[in-house]
Short mmCIF file of C-alpha atoms and ligand atoms in Angstrom, two decimals:
data_model
loop_
_atom_site.label_atom_id
_atom_site.label_comp_id
_atom_site.label_asym_id
_atom_site.label_seq_id
_atom_site.Cartn_x
_atom_site.Cartn_y
_atom_site.Cartn_z
CA MET A 1 0.00 0.00 0.00
CA SER A 2 1.30 3.46 -0.74
CA VAL A 3 0.38 6.30 1.57
CA TYR A 4 3.47 8.47 1.92
CA THR A 5 1.87 11.48 3.65
CA GLN A 6 -0.33 11.24 6.74
CA LEU A 7 -3.29 13.65 7.03
CA THR A 8 -5.67 14.12 9.96
CA ASP A 9 -9.44 13.87 9.61
CA ASP A 10 -9.64 17.63 10.20
CA GLN A 11 -7.31 18.23 7.27
CA PHE A 12 -9.33 15.87 5.05
CA ALA A 13 -12.54 17.67 6.05
CA ALA A 14 -11.09 21.09 5.23
CA PHE A 15 -9.65 19.98 1.88
CA CYS A 16 -12.87 18.22 0.86
CA GLN A 17 -14.82 21.35 1.81
CA SER A 18 -12.75 23.29 -0.77
CA PHE A 19 -14.34 21.05 -3.42
CA GLY A 20 -17.83 21.35 -1.91
CA VAL A 21 -17.77 17.81 -0.49
CA SER A 22 -18.77 17.00 3.10
CA PHE A 23 -16.14 14.58 4.43
CA ALA A 24 -17.04 11.59 6.61
CA ARG A 25 -14.15 9.10 6.37
CA ALA A 26 -10.87 8.50 4.50
CA ILE A 27 -9.81 4.97 3.61
CA PRO A 28 -6.21 4.48 2.43
CA ILE A 29 -5.94 2.89 -1.04
CA THR A 30 -3.69 -0.14 -1.29
CA GLN A 31 -2.71 0.09 -4.98
CA GLY A 32 -0.39 2.62 -6.57
CA ILE A 33 3.26 3.36 -6.02
CA LYS A 34 3.68 7.04 -6.88
CA ASN A 35 1.09 9.02 -4.92
CA SER A 36 -0.90 8.90 -1.70
CA ASN A 37 -4.53 7.96 -2.37
CA TRP A 38 -7.63 7.58 -0.20
CA PHE A 39 -11.25 6.68 -0.89
CA ILE A 40 -13.50 9.38 0.58
CA GLN A 41 -16.87 8.60 2.08
CA THR A 42 -19.11 11.65 2.38
CA THR A 43 -21.79 12.28 4.94
CA ASP A 44 -24.30 11.41 2.19
CA ASP A 45 -22.78 7.98 1.50
CA THR A 46 -25.27 6.03 3.58
CA ASP A 47 -24.44 2.66 1.92
CA GLY A 48 -20.77 2.98 2.89
CA ALA A 49 -19.54 3.02 -0.71
CA PRO A 50 -17.11 5.91 -1.23
CA SER A 51 -18.06 8.65 -3.70
CA TYR A 52 -14.62 10.16 -4.31
CA VAL A 53 -10.92 9.48 -4.54
CA PHE A 54 -8.58 11.96 -2.84
CA THR A 55 -5.05 12.07 -4.24
CA LEU A 56 -2.02 13.86 -2.86
CA PHE A 57 0.54 13.96 -5.69
CA GLU A 58 3.91 13.15 -4.16
CA GLU A 59 6.17 13.67 -7.19
CA ARG A 60 4.58 15.83 -9.85
CA PRO A 61 4.50 19.61 -9.25
CA PRO A 62 1.03 21.23 -9.05
CA ALA A 63 1.46 22.84 -12.52
CA ASP A 64 1.67 19.34 -14.06
CA ILE A 65 -1.47 18.25 -12.24
CA GLU A 66 -3.34 21.31 -13.58
CA LYS A 67 -2.37 20.11 -17.09
CA MET A 68 -3.65 16.63 -16.26
CA ALA A 69 -7.02 18.14 -15.25
CA VAL A 70 -7.34 19.79 -18.70
CA ILE A 71 -6.57 16.46 -20.39
CA LEU A 72 -9.13 14.57 -18.29
CA ASN A 73 -11.78 17.16 -19.11
CA GLN A 74 -10.99 16.75 -22.82
CA LEU A 75 -11.52 12.96 -22.55
CA ASP A 76 -14.59 13.19 -20.29
CA GLY A 77 -17.66 11.82 -22.13
CA LYS A 78 -15.58 9.94 -24.73
CA LEU A 79 -13.81 7.50 -22.41
CA PRO A 80 -14.54 6.38 -18.82
CA VAL A 81 -12.25 8.79 -16.94
CA ALA A 82 -12.56 10.51 -13.54
CA ALA A 83 -12.29 14.25 -14.25
CA PRO A 84 -11.19 16.32 -11.19
CA LEU A 85 -13.79 18.40 -9.32
CA ALA A 86 -13.38 22.17 -9.58
CA VAL A 87 -12.38 24.12 -6.46
CA ILE A 88 -15.29 26.16 -5.06
CA GLU A 89 -14.13 29.78 -5.36
CA SER A 90 -15.63 32.83 -3.74
CA GLU A 91 -17.78 34.93 -6.14
CA ALA A 92 -15.03 37.55 -6.30
CA ALA A 93 -12.33 35.05 -7.30
CA ARG A 94 -14.41 33.10 -9.84
CA THR A 95 -14.26 33.68 -13.59
CA ASP A 96 -15.83 31.31 -16.12
CA ASN A 97 -12.60 30.41 -17.90
CA ASP A 98 -10.52 30.18 -14.81
CA LYS A 99 -11.62 27.06 -12.97
CA ARG A 100 -9.05 25.58 -10.61
CA TYR A 101 -8.95 21.83 -10.04
CA VAL A 102 -6.02 21.62 -7.66
CA ILE A 103 -5.39 22.71 -4.07
CA HIS A 104 -1.97 22.76 -2.46
CA TYR A 105 -0.51 21.13 0.66
CA GLU A 106 3.18 21.65 1.41
CA ASP A 107 3.88 22.40 -2.29
CA LYS A 108 2.06 19.24 -3.34
CA ALA A 109 -1.13 19.12 -5.40
CA ILE A 110 -4.40 17.58 -4.17
CA THR A 111 -7.34 16.59 -6.38
CA LEU A 112 -10.72 15.05 -5.68
CA VAL A 113 -12.24 12.90 -8.43
CA PRO A 114 -15.40 10.75 -8.66
CA CYS A 115 -14.87 7.15 -7.62
CA LEU A 116 -15.39 4.98 -10.72
CA ALA A 117 -17.07 1.58 -10.53
CA GLY A 118 -15.29 -1.65 -11.39
CA ALA A 119 -12.25 -3.62 -10.34
CA HIS A 120 -8.69 -4.17 -11.53
CA PRO A 121 -8.38 -7.37 -13.58
CA GLU A 122 -6.11 -10.09 -12.23
CA GLN A 123 -5.98 -11.63 -15.69
CA THR A 124 -6.76 -10.26 -19.10
CA THR A 125 -8.53 -11.92 -22.02
CA GLN A 126 -8.20 -11.39 -25.76
CA ALA A 127 -11.52 -9.50 -25.70
CA MET A 128 -10.18 -7.14 -23.00
CA CYS A 129 -6.98 -6.59 -25.01
CA HIS A 130 -9.12 -5.72 -28.04
CA GLU A 131 -11.16 -3.25 -25.98
CA ILE A 132 -8.18 -1.54 -24.34
CA GLY A 133 -6.53 -1.28 -27.78
CA ALA A 134 -9.58 0.56 -29.13
CA ALA A 135 -9.68 2.79 -26.01
CA LEU A 136 -6.01 3.76 -26.35
CA ALA A 137 -6.50 4.66 -30.02
CA LEU A 138 -9.53 6.80 -29.09
CA LEU A 139 -7.43 8.50 -26.40
CA HIS A 140 -4.71 9.27 -28.98
CA GLU A 141 -7.26 10.62 -31.48
CA THR A 142 -9.21 12.68 -28.93
CA LEU A 143 -6.16 14.38 -27.45
CA GLN A 144 -5.07 15.56 -30.90
CA ALA A 145 -7.44 18.49 -30.27
CA LEU A 146 -4.98 19.85 -27.67
CA GLN A 147 -2.22 21.58 -29.64
CA PRO A 148 0.68 22.04 -29.40
CA SER A 149 0.77 18.73 -27.55
CA GLU A 150 4.09 19.54 -25.80
CA GLN A 151 2.31 22.39 -24.01
CA TYR A 152 -0.36 20.08 -22.55
CA GLY A 153 1.84 17.11 -21.65
CA VAL A 154 4.36 16.96 -18.83
CA PRO A 155 8.06 16.73 -19.73
CA LEU A 156 9.30 13.19 -20.38
CA TYR A 157 11.25 11.74 -17.44
CA PRO A 158 15.05 11.74 -18.00
CA TRP A 159 15.32 7.93 -18.24
CA SER A 160 18.83 8.06 -19.69
CA ASP A 161 20.05 9.55 -16.35
CA VAL A 162 18.43 6.66 -14.47
CA ARG A 163 19.98 4.21 -16.97
CA ASP A 164 23.45 5.71 -16.40
CA ARG A 165 23.08 5.54 -12.61
CA GLU A 166 21.56 2.05 -12.43
CA SER A 167 23.64 0.31 -15.10
CA GLN A 168 26.78 0.93 -13.00
CA PHE A 169 25.44 -1.56 -10.45
CA MET A 170 24.17 -4.20 -12.91
CA PRO A 171 25.83 -7.44 -13.97
CA SER A 172 27.53 -6.84 -17.32
CA ASP A 173 25.07 -9.01 -19.32
CA GLU A 174 22.11 -6.98 -18.02
CA ALA A 175 23.85 -3.68 -18.75
CA LYS A 176 24.61 -4.95 -22.27
CA LEU A 177 20.98 -5.95 -22.82
CA MET A 178 19.87 -2.47 -21.83
CA ARG A 179 22.53 -0.83 -23.99
CA ASP A 180 21.67 -2.94 -27.06
CA ILE A 181 17.96 -2.20 -26.78
CA TRP A 182 18.65 1.51 -26.26
CA HIS A 183 20.88 1.58 -29.34
CA ALA A 184 18.28 -0.21 -31.51
CA TYR A 185 15.73 2.36 -30.34
CA THR A 186 17.95 5.25 -31.44
CA GLN A 187 18.18 3.64 -34.91
CA LEU A 188 14.39 3.86 -35.41
CA PRO A 189 13.04 6.69 -37.62
CA LEU A 190 12.13 8.65 -34.48
CA ALA A 191 11.84 11.99 -36.27
CA THR A 192 9.03 10.76 -38.53
CA LEU A 193 7.09 8.29 -36.36
CA PRO A 194 3.67 9.81 -35.48
CA LYS A 195 3.61 11.55 -32.09
CA GLY A 196 1.04 13.12 -29.82
CA LEU A 197 -0.30 13.06 -26.27
CA CYS A 198 0.11 9.57 -24.80
CA HIS A 199 -0.96 8.05 -21.45
CA LEU A 200 2.36 6.20 -20.96
CA ASP A 201 1.23 4.11 -17.96
CA MET A 202 -1.86 2.23 -19.20
CA PHE A 203 -1.25 -0.91 -17.16
CA ALA A 204 -4.10 -3.23 -16.18
CA ASP A 205 -3.89 -1.88 -12.61
CA ASN A 206 -4.60 1.58 -14.01
CA THR A 207 -7.85 0.35 -15.53
CA LEU A 208 -11.19 -0.71 -14.04
CA TRP A 209 -13.57 -3.31 -15.51
CA ASN A 210 -17.00 -4.65 -14.84
CA LEU A 211 -15.80 -8.12 -13.89
CA SER A 212 -18.98 -9.62 -12.48
CA LEU A 213 -18.88 -13.41 -12.62
CA ASN A 214 -21.52 -13.51 -15.34
CA ASN A 215 -19.63 -11.09 -17.53
CA SER A 216 -16.28 -12.85 -17.09
CA GLN A 217 -17.77 -16.24 -17.91
CA LYS A 218 -19.26 -14.87 -21.10
CA GLY A 219 -15.98 -13.11 -21.86
CA GLU A 220 -17.82 -9.80 -21.68
CA ALA A 221 -15.82 -7.78 -19.17
CA ARG A 222 -16.38 -4.11 -20.03
CA LEU A 223 -13.98 -1.23 -19.45
CA THR A 224 -15.35 1.09 -16.72
CA GLY A 225 -12.34 3.24 -15.87
CA LEU A 226 -9.03 4.62 -17.13
CA LEU A 227 -6.89 5.98 -14.31
CA ASP A 228 -3.59 7.67 -13.49
CA PHE A 229 -3.01 10.37 -16.08
CA THR A 230 0.03 11.86 -14.31
CA GLU A 231 2.50 10.76 -16.99
CA VAL A 232 0.65 12.09 -20.06
CA SER A 233 3.32 13.44 -22.41
CA ALA A 234 3.95 14.06 -26.08
CA GLU A 235 5.50 10.78 -27.25
CA HIS A 236 5.42 8.37 -30.17
CA TYR A 237 2.05 6.62 -30.26
CA VAL A 238 3.81 3.31 -30.87
CA MET A 239 5.64 3.71 -27.52
CA ASP A 240 2.27 4.08 -25.73
CA ILE A 241 1.00 1.04 -27.65
CA ALA A 242 4.07 -0.96 -26.59
CA ILE A 243 3.69 0.03 -22.91
CA THR A 244 0.05 -1.08 -22.84
CA ILE A 245 0.66 -4.29 -24.79
CA ASN A 246 3.51 -5.20 -22.45
CA ASP A 247 1.25 -5.30 -19.41
CA PHE A 248 -2.07 -6.43 -20.91
CA CYS A 249 -0.55 -9.24 -22.98
CA THR A 250 1.79 -10.63 -20.30
CA THR A 251 0.96 -13.03 -17.47
CA TRP A 252 3.27 -12.09 -14.59
CA GLY A 253 4.25 -14.88 -12.23
CA ASP A 254 4.90 -14.20 -8.56
CA ALA A 255 7.79 -15.67 -6.52
CA GLU A 256 5.95 -18.99 -6.11
CA GLN A 257 5.62 -19.22 -9.89
CA GLY A 258 9.33 -18.57 -10.34
CA GLU A 259 8.65 -14.94 -11.36
CA SER A 260 7.66 -16.26 -14.78
CA VAL A 261 6.89 -13.81 -17.59
CA ASN A 262 4.60 -15.19 -20.29
CA PHE A 263 3.93 -12.92 -23.23
CA ASP A 264 0.87 -13.89 -25.30
CA ARG A 265 1.18 -12.99 -28.99
CA SER A 266 -2.48 -13.77 -29.73
CA LYS A 267 -3.47 -11.15 -27.12
CA MET A 268 -1.14 -8.70 -28.86
CA ALA A 269 -2.86 -9.43 -32.19
CA ALA A 270 -6.26 -8.76 -30.53
CA PHE A 271 -4.94 -5.50 -29.04
CA LEU A 272 -3.63 -4.31 -32.42
CA GLN A 273 -6.90 -5.22 -34.12
CA GLY A 274 -8.79 -3.17 -31.50
CA TYR A 275 -6.38 -0.25 -31.85
CA GLU A 276 -6.55 -0.27 -35.64
CA SER A 277 -10.36 -0.28 -35.54
CA LYS A 278 -9.98 3.39 -34.42
CA ARG A 279 -6.57 4.46 -35.69
CA PRO A 280 -4.76 2.46 -38.42
CA LEU A 281 -1.03 2.11 -37.86
CA GLY A 282 1.48 3.19 -40.49
CA ALA A 283 3.96 0.68 -41.96
CA ASP A 284 6.82 2.45 -40.15
CA GLU A 285 4.96 2.15 -36.81
CA LYS A 286 4.45 -1.58 -37.38
CA ARG A 287 8.12 -2.01 -38.21
CA ALA A 288 9.13 -0.08 -35.07
CA LEU A 289 6.89 -2.08 -32.71
CA PRO A 290 9.25 -5.01 -31.85
CA VAL A 291 12.03 -2.64 -30.72
CA MET A 292 9.49 -0.37 -28.96
CA LEU A 293 8.19 -3.35 -26.97
CA ALA A 294 11.75 -4.00 -25.76
CA LYS A 295 12.41 -0.30 -25.05
CA ALA A 296 9.10 0.07 -23.18
CA ALA A 297 10.02 -2.89 -20.96
CA VAL A 298 13.43 -1.28 -20.30
CA ILE A 299 11.75 2.00 -19.26
CA PHE A 300 9.61 0.18 -16.68
CA TRP A 301 12.58 -1.87 -15.52
CA LEU A 302 14.30 1.49 -14.84
CA LEU A 303 11.15 3.03 -13.35
CA ARG A 304 10.91 0.26 -10.76
CA LEU A 305 14.62 0.54 -9.93
CA ASN A 306 14.11 4.29 -9.60
CA VAL A 307 11.25 3.85 -7.10
CA ILE A 308 13.48 1.55 -5.02
CA HIS A 309 16.30 4.13 -5.25
CA TYR A 310 14.07 6.97 -3.99
CA ASN A 311 12.50 4.82 -1.26
CA ARG A 312 16.05 4.13 -0.03
CA THR A 313 17.46 7.65 -0.34
CA GLU A 314 14.38 9.30 1.15
CA GLY A 315 14.03 6.73 3.93
CA ARG A 316 10.55 5.66 2.80
CA THR A 317 10.00 2.32 4.53
CA GLY A 318 7.18 0.37 6.15
CA ASP A 319 4.24 -1.86 5.37
CA ASN A 320 2.38 0.86 3.51
CA ILE A 321 5.02 1.21 0.78
CA MET A 322 4.48 -0.99 -2.27
CA VAL A 323 7.26 -1.79 -4.74
CA LYS A 324 6.95 -3.60 -8.06
CA ASN A 325 9.51 -6.17 -9.14
CA PRO A 326 12.04 -4.73 -11.66
CA ASP A 327 13.25 -8.22 -12.60
CA LEU A 328 9.94 -9.03 -14.30
CA MET A 329 10.46 -6.10 -16.67
CA LYS A 330 14.07 -7.14 -17.20
CA ARG A 331 12.85 -10.60 -18.28
CA LEU A 332 10.28 -9.09 -20.61
CA SER A 333 13.00 -6.86 -22.15
CA ALA A 334 15.14 -9.97 -22.76
CA TYR A 335 12.18 -11.81 -24.31
CA HIS A 336 11.38 -8.98 -26.74
CA TRP A 337 15.05 -8.45 -27.55
CA SER A 338 15.47 -12.13 -28.44
CA HIS A 339 12.65 -11.68 -31.00
CA VAL A 340 14.31 -8.58 -32.45
CA GLU A 341 17.65 -10.37 -32.71
CA LYS A 342 16.03 -13.40 -34.30
CA ALA A 343 14.28 -11.15 -36.83
CA GLN A 344 17.56 -9.35 -37.54
CA ASN A 345 19.19 -12.71 -38.29
CA THR A 346 16.37 -14.09 -40.39
CA VAL A 347 15.72 -13.60 -44.10
CA PHE A 348 12.81 -14.68 -46.23
CA VAL A 349 13.76 -16.08 -49.63
CA LEU A 350 11.25 -16.05 -52.48
CA LEU A 351 11.87 -19.01 -54.78
CA ASN A 352 10.56 -19.93 -58.19
CA THR A 353 10.35 -23.73 -58.12
CA HIS A 354 9.33 -23.89 -61.83
CA SER A 355 12.31 -22.08 -63.18
CA ASN A 356 13.03 -22.75 -66.87
CA THR A 357 16.67 -21.78 -66.57
CA ASP A 358 17.84 -24.36 -64.08
CA GLN A 359 16.88 -27.66 -62.54
CA ASN A 360 17.27 -26.01 -59.11
CA ASN A 361 14.97 -23.46 -57.53
CA GLN A 362 15.64 -19.97 -58.76
CA ILE A 363 15.99 -17.25 -56.10
CA VAL A 364 13.68 -14.39 -57.03
CA GLY A 365 14.46 -12.21 -54.02
CA VAL A 366 15.68 -12.08 -50.41
CA PHE A 367 13.63 -10.07 -47.89
CA SER A 368 14.02 -9.06 -44.27
CA SER A 369 10.36 -9.66 -43.37
CA ILE A 370 7.69 -12.16 -44.34
CA THR A 371 5.35 -9.29 -45.26
CA GLN A 372 7.84 -7.89 -47.79
CA ALA A 373 8.34 -11.36 -49.30
CA GLU A 374 4.58 -11.90 -49.58
CA GLN A 375 4.08 -8.48 -51.18
CA ALA A 376 6.80 -9.27 -53.73
CA ARG A 377 5.17 -12.63 -54.52
CA GLU A 378 1.78 -10.99 -55.05
CA GLN A 379 3.33 -8.33 -57.29
CA LEU A 380 5.11 -11.01 -59.32
CA ILE A 381 1.92 -12.96 -59.77
CA ARG A 382 0.00 -9.85 -60.82
CA ASP A 383 2.73 -8.75 -63.28
CA GLN A 384 3.65 -12.07 -64.83
CA LEU A 385 0.63 -14.29 -64.96
CA THR A 386 -2.47 -14.14 -67.10
CA PRO A 387 -5.77 -14.30 -65.16
CA ASP A 388 -6.28 -18.00 -65.90
CA GLN A 389 -2.81 -18.75 -64.52
CA LEU A 390 -3.51 -16.89 -61.28
CA SER A 391 -5.06 -19.90 -59.61
CA ASN A 392 -1.88 -21.94 -60.15
CA HIS A 393 1.01 -19.98 -58.66
CA SER A 394 2.02 -22.43 -55.98
CA HIS A 395 5.51 -22.70 -57.51
CA PHE A 396 6.43 -19.37 -55.85
CA LEU A 397 7.59 -20.44 -52.41
CA ILE A 398 8.80 -18.38 -49.44
CA LYS A 399 11.40 -20.06 -47.22
CA GLU A 400 12.76 -18.72 -43.92
CA TYR A 401 16.54 -18.94 -43.31
CA THR A 402 18.81 -17.71 -40.55
CA LEU A 403 21.81 -15.84 -41.91
CA ASP A 404 24.27 -18.54 -40.82
CA GLN A 405 22.30 -21.11 -42.87
CA LEU A 406 23.03 -19.04 -45.98
CA LEU A 407 26.79 -18.79 -45.42
N1 ADP B 1 -11.35 7.55 -9.76
C1 ADP B 1 -11.09 6.38 -9.19
N2 ADP B 1 -12.06 5.48 -9.00
C2 ADP B 1 -11.81 4.30 -8.40
N3 ADP B 1 -10.60 3.93 -7.95
C3 ADP B 1 -9.58 4.78 -8.11
C4 ADP B 1 -9.76 6.05 -8.74
N4 ADP B 1 -8.57 6.69 -8.76
C5 ADP B 1 -7.68 5.88 -8.18
N5 ADP B 1 -8.28 4.73 -7.79
C6 ADP B 1 -7.63 3.61 -7.08
O1 ADP B 1 -6.41 4.08 -6.55
C7 ADP B 1 -5.31 3.32 -7.06
C8 ADP B 1 -4.09 4.17 -7.17
O2 ADP B 1 -4.32 5.23 -8.06
P1 ADP B 1 -3.18 5.69 -9.05
O3 ADP B 1 -3.62 6.93 -9.70
O4 ADP B 1 -2.80 4.54 -9.93
O5 ADP B 1 -2.05 5.97 -8.00
P2 ADP B 1 -0.50 6.04 -8.20
O6 ADP B 1 -0.30 7.22 -9.06
O7 ADP B 1 0.02 6.16 -6.84
O8 ADP B 1 -0.05 4.79 -8.85
C9 ADP B 1 -5.82 2.78 -8.36
O9 ADP B 1 -5.13 1.63 -8.74
C10 ADP B 1 -7.29 2.50 -8.03
O10 ADP B 1 -7.40 1.28 -7.34
N1 LIG B 2 2.77 0.96 -13.82
C1 LIG B 2 4.12 1.06 -13.43
C2 LIG B 2 4.50 1.99 -12.36
C3 LIG B 2 3.57 3.06 -11.97
O1 LIG B 2 2.75 2.48 -11.03
P1 LIG B 2 1.35 3.07 -10.64
O2 LIG B 2 0.83 2.05 -9.71
O3 LIG B 2 1.66 4.36 -10.03
O4 LIG B 2 0.55 3.18 -11.90
C4 LIG B 2 4.74 -0.30 -13.10
O5 LIG B 2 4.01 -1.29 -13.10
O6 LIG B 2 5.94 -0.33 -12.87
#
């Protein structure tokens, strides 16, 4: 559980009053690792269910949280988000265009948002991956209205500083893995990949779903909440896609399960289908995805090491501090990187098995991806064959080779 700052009931009551809410009880929230969160019951909550969530932002400065409030208001009505309540101002202070959503406590921002229904999923299904894919695409599209995006997003965290600090203490193979992935990322066409406001932390535990037994059995869990917009920044959409895929499409094992990390490629296909139902991906985004998946896992490997670093240096200890296991993200990075390396060492050879010039198969072309080889085969068939020959083109074969097989 993460509650870093302790507040008295009198403080809660006064802060809630600023938002026009009559405080009855604060219940610490057990999830979350960045901020202090409480469910708030009001004096009108006779059934005991809390109406609001009170957040004290431990890291982000109040100016960033004001930006987050604008973003949430932009998404409100399109996606299931909890937009912050406005501060009740005196008549003299209030102007229509000047609503405030944040109050301050010791230079930290506080917001009060409606409590959304639903629960965090312990497991995901293909249908849920499809739905979150569509929701993320809608988020990307909707936030395009806020321009220039850099002005609405918070600055990206300086992950390369964390990498430099942490990689000094890593075994050399882990530091090499991180370095190789980072290098491959810098080789992507970063200047031209589409960019805009991204959530950057859309993990399953930042989403809420209607998971009633009936719905789960029928595979009909519905998305009821998108949470934690503190990291929204201008970034490549494909990075946001990779971050979300990494969590939704992976089954994370705990210590008893040997900290296993099982990535499910059919869930990823469902996610991408959902995403593309709202925003089709460009060919360059698709090509970048395997490296982005590895880079996204590296970022969260570093993020978790960074939380441990700050807990240590700031003396934050105790039962109410939750940490997430960096090693799981390290394993996911290694898994994705092994796919990138395999793809880098694999070629797809298009062969004409009915060649007139030789008894052997004739090599028509060598391609770095199966898609390119298939496109070339289709083009060849369209260019060379008459319509009645089209049905019989099975002599064009595509074979997969590793580079060392060709030497
Ligand atoms: N509007 C909300 N409705 C319901 N639950 C919420 C809401 N906001 C936050 N929570 C709960 O609080 C937890 C922590 O919130 P989050 O914003 O993820 O905190 P942190 O930034 O510390 O990670 C969430 O995982 C969720 O369980
Ligand atoms: N989702 C991240 C870290 C941020 O945690 P949150 O609970 O504050 O969303 C992770 O899993 O490492």
